Coordinates of C-alpha atoms and ligand atoms in Angstrom, one line a residue:
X1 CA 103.1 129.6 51.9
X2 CA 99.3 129.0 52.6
X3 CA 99.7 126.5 54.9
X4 CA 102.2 128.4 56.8
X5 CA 99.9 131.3 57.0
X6 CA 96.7 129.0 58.2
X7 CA 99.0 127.8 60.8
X8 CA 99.9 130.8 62.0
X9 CA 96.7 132.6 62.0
X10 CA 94.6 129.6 63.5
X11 CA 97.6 128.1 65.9
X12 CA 99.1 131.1 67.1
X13 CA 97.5 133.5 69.1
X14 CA 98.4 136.7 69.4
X15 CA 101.1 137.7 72.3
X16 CA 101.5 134.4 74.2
X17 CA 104.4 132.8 74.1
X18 CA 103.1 129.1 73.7
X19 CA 100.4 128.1 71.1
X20 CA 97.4 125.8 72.0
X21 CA 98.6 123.0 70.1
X22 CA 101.5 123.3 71.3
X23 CA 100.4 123.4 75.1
X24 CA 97.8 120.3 74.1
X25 CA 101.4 118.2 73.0
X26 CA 103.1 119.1 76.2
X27 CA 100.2 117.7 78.0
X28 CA 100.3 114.7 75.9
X29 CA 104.0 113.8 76.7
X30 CA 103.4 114.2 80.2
X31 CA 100.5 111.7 79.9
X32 CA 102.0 108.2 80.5
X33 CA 98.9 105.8 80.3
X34 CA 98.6 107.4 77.0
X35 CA 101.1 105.5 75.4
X36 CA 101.1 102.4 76.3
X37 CA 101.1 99.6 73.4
X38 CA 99.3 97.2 75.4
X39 CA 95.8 99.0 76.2
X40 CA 93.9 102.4 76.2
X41 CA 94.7 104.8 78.7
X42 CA 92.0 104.1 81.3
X43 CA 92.8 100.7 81.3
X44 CA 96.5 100.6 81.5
X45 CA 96.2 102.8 84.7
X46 CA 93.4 100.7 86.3
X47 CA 95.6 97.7 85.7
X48 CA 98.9 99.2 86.8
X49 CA 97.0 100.2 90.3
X50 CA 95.2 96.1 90.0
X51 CA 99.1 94.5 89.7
X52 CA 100.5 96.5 92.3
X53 CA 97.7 96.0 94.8
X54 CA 97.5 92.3 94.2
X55 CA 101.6 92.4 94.3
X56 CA 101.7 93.8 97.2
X57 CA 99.3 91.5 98.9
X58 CA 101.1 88.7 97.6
X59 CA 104.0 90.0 99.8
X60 CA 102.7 90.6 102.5
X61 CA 101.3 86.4 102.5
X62 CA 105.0 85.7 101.8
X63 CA 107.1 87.8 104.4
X64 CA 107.0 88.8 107.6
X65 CA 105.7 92.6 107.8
X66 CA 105.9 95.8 110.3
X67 CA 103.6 98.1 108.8
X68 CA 103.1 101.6 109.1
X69 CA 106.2 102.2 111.7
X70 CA 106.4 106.1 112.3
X71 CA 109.4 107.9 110.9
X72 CA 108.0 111.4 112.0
X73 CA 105.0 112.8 113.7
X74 CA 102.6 113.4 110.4
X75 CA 100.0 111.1 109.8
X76 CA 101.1 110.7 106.5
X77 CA 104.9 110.2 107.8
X78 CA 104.5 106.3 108.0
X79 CA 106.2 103.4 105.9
X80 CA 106.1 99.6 106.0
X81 CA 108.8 96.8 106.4
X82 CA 109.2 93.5 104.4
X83 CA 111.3 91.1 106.5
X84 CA 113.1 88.4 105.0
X85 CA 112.3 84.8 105.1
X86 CA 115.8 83.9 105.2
X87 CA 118.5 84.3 108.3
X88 CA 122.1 85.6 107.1
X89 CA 124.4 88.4 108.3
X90 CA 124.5 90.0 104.9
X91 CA 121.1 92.0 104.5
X92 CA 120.9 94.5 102.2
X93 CA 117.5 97.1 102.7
X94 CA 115.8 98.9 99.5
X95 CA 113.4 101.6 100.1
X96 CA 110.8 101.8 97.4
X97 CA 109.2 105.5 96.7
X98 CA 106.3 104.9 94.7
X99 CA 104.8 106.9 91.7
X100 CA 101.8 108.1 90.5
X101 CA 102.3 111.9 89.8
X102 CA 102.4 113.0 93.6
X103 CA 99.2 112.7 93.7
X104 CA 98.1 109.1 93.6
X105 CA 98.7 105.4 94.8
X106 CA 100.5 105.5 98.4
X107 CA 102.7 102.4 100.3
X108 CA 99.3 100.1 100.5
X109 CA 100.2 99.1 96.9
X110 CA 103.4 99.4 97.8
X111 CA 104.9 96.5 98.6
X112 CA 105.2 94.5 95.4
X113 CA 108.8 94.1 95.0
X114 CA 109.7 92.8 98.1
X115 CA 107.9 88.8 96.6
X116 CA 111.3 88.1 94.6
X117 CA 113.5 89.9 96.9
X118 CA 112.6 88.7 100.6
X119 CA 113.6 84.6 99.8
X120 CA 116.7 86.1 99.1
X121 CA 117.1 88.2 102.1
X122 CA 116.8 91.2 101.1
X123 CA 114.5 94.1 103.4
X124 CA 112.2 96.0 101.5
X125 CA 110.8 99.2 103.3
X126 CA 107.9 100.9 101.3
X127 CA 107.9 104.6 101.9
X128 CA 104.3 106.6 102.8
X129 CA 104.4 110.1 102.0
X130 CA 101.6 113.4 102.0
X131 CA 100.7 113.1 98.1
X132 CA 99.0 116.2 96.9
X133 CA 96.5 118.2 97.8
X134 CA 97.6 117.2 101.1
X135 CA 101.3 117.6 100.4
X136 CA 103.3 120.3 97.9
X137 CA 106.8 119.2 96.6
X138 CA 109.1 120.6 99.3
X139 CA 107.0 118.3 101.8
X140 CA 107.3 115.1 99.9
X141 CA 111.1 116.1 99.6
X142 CA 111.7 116.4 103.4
X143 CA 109.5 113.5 104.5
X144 CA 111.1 110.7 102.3
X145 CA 114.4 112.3 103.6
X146 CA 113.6 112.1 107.1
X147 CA 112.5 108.3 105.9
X148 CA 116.0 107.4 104.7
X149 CA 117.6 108.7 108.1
X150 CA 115.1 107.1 110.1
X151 CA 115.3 103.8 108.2
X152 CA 119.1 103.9 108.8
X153 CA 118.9 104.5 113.0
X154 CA 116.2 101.6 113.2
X155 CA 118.5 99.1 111.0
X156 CA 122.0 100.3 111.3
X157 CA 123.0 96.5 111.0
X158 CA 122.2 95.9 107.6
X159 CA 124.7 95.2 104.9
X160 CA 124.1 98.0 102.0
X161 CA 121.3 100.7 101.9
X162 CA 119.7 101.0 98.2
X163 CA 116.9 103.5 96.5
X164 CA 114.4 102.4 94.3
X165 CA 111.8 104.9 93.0
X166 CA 109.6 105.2 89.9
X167 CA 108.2 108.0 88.3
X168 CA 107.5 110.8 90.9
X169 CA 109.2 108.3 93.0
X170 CA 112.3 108.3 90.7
X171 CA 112.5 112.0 91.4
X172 CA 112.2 111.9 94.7
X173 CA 114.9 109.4 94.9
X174 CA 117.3 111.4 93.0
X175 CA 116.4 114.4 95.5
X176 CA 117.5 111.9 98.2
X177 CA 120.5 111.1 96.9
X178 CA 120.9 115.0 96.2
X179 CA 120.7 115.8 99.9
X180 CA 122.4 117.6 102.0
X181 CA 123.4 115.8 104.9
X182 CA 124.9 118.6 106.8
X183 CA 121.5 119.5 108.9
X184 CA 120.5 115.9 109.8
X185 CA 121.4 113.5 112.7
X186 CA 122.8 110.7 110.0
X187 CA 124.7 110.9 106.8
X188 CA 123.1 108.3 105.2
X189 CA 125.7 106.0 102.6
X190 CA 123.3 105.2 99.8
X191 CA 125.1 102.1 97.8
X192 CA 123.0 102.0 94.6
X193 CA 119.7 103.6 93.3
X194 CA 117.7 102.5 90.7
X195 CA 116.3 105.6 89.1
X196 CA 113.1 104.1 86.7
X197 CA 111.0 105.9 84.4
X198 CA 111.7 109.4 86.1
X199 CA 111.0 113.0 86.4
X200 CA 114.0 115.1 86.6
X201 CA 113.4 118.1 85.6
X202 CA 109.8 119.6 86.9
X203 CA 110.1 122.9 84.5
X204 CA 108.1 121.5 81.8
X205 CA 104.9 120.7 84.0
X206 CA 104.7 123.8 85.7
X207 CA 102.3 125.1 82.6
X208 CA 100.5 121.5 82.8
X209 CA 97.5 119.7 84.4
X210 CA 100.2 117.8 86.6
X211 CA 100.8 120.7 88.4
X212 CA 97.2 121.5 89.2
X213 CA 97.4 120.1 92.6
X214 CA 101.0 120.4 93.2
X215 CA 100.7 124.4 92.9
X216 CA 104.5 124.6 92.4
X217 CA 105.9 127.6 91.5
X218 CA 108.9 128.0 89.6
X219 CA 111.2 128.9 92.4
X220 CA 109.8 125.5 93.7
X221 CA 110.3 123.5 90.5
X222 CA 113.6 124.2 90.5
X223 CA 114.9 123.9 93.9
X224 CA 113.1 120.7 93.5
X225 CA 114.4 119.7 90.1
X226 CA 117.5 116.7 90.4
X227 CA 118.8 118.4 87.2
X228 CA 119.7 121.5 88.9
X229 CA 121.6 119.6 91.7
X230 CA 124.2 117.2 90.5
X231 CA 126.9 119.1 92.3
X232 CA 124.9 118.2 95.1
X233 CA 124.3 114.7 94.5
X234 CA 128.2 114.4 93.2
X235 CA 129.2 115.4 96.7
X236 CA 126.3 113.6 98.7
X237 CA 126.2 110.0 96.5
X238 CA 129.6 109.7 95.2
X239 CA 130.3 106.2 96.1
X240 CA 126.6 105.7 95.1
X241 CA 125.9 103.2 91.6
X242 CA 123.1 105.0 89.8
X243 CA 121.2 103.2 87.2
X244 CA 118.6 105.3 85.1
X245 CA 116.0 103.3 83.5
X246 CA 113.5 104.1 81.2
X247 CA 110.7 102.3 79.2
X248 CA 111.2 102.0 75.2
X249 CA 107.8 102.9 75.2
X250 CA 107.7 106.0 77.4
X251 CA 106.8 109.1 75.9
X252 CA 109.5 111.2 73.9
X253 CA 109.1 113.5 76.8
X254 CA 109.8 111.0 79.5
X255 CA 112.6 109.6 77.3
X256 CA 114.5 112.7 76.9
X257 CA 114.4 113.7 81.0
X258 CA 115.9 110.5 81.3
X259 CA 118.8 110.8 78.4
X260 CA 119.4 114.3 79.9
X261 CA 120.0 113.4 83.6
X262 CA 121.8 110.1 82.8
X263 CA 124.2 112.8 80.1
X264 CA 124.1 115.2 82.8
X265 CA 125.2 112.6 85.5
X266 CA 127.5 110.5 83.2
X267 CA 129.5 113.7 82.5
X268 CA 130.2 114.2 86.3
X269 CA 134.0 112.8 87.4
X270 CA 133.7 110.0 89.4
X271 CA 129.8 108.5 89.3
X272 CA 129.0 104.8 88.2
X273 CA 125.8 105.8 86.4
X274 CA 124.1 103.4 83.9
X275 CA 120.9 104.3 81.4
X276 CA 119.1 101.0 81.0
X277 CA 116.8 101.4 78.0
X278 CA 114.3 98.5 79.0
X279 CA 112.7 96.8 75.9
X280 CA 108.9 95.8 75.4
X281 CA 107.7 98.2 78.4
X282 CA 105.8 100.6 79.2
X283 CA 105.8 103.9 81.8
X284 CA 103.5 100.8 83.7
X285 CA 104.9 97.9 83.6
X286 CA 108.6 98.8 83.5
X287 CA 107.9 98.8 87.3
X288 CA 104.4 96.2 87.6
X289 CA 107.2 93.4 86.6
X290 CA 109.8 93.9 89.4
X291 CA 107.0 91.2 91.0
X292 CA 109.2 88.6 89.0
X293 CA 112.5 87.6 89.6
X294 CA 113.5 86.8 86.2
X295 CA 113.1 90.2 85.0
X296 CA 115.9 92.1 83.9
X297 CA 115.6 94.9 86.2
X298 CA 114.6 92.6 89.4
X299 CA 118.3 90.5 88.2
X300 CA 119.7 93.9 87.9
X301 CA 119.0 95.0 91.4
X302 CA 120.1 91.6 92.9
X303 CA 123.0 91.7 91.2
X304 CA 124.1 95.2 92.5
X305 CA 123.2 94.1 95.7
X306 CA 125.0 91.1 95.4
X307 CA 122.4 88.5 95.6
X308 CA 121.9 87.3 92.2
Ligands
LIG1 N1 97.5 111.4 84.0 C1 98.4 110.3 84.2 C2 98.0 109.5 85.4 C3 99.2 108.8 86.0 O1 100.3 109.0 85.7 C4 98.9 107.8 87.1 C5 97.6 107.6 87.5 C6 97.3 106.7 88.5 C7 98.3 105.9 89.1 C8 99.6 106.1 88.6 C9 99.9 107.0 87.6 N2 101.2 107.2 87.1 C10 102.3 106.7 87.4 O2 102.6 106.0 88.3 C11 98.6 109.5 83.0 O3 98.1 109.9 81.9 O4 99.2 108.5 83.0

């Protein structure tokens, strides 16, 4: 009874709806670097940006590269090509939409998974978008669209177009495959996407730091939010395989946004949709280790491509 009383008196202020503690926890779950088992926070993030920098350079050593080919008129509207070292008639492409909160990292550290994949001939195109300040959410939205139709005029002889995005870049590549077609030149036929460590549902950052440079508001959030358009996507990415991964170590949060839009996916007719709960990771390096071939999620990928 006295505790209950302190609480309330001390953690609830009068006439809000949300108590500071409870904001503070919010912020918290939307915090990746801060729960990582392997280091603090600082660190994890500055050697999250350290692997994908020095993956990326790796690749570009190991494959032939065209890099930042317009696909629209913004600065910003740019994205580079890993060709493969290997000549056969069966090329699969995956565009990679990187993370970092829209509002850090860009395609320079970009190009990381393409080491294991190009020996097996397999394109990798690394998408650049306008992060914020520069960028809000519907811009992001449009320009990795209008990537994924230019992508598919420039190499309209490849064997199987596939998404691969993590974090922000998860979400955006669930609002790809969300799209409607209807108003562009193409209709692009997305074969698989691999969905890792996502955002689907951008509600519960509105009231957080994350959404300091975003601005959205929530008409924004949630014309933006994958969870409010599986109709769409069920229409648009039918013959699409979907796999949802997640770290084991991701936050609650994070956790749950993944359960729901897998549950919310997996309960639409007619959509191959996996969740892949990937042991011993992190938010970080569920995505640093796509650099190796052997790991699960790199075998995964090359198996739904058919290259394993
Ligand atoms: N405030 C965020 C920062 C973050 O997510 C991040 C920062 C730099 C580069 C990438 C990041 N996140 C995921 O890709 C965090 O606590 O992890």
């Amino acid at each position: 009874m006295y505790s209950r009383l302190v609480s309330e008196t001390l953690f609830t202020p009068p006439n809000t709806g949300c108590n500071v503690l409870q904001h503070k926890e919010l912020e918290r779950q939307f915090s990746p670097s801060q729960w990582s088992h392997r280091m603090s926070a600082d660190d994890v993030i500055k050697s999250h940006v350290t692997a994908l920098k020095e993956g990326t350079e790796r690749a570009r050593g190991l494959a032939q590269t065209l890099l930042n080919v317009p696909y629209g008129e913004g600065e910003g509207e740019k994205l580079d090509v890993y060709v493969p070292t290997t000549t056969s008639l069966d090329v699969p492409l995956v565009i990679y939409l990187h993370g970092g909160y829209w509002q850090f990292l860009s395609k320079e550290e970009s190009g990381f998974m393409a080491v294991p994949l190009v020996h097996k001939g397999v394109v990798v195109v690394a998408v650049g978008y306008d992060i914020a300040p520069k960028g809000n959410m519907d811009v992001m939205v449009s320009q990795v669209r209008r990537s994924v139709v230019s992508v598919i005029q420039q190499y309209s002889h490849i064997s199987g177009l596939y998404l691969c995005g993590h974090s922000a870049g998860a979400h955006l590549a669930a609002m790809i495959l969300s799209t409607d077609w209807s108003q562009y030149s193409v209709t692009p036929q997305i074969k698989g996407a691999f969905l890792v460590s996502g955002i689907y549902d951008l509600l519960p950052i509105l009231s957080t730091y994350v959404n300091e440079p975003l601005k959205m508001t929530e008409e924004v959030a949630l014309r933006n939010s994958p969870s409010q358009l599986v109709p769409q996507l069920k229409l648009s990415s039918s013959n699409c395989d979907i796999v949802v991964a997640v770290a084991q170590n991701d936050s609650p949060e994070f956790r749950k946004q993944s359960e729901d839009y897998y549950k919310a996916l997996e309960s639409t007719e007619g959509l191959k949709v996996t969740l892949e709960d990937v042991p011993n990771t992190d938010h970080f390096n569920i995505i640093e280790q796509l650099v190796d071939g052997d790991y699960h999620l790199t075998q995964l990928l090359l198996k739904m491509m058919g290259k394993s």
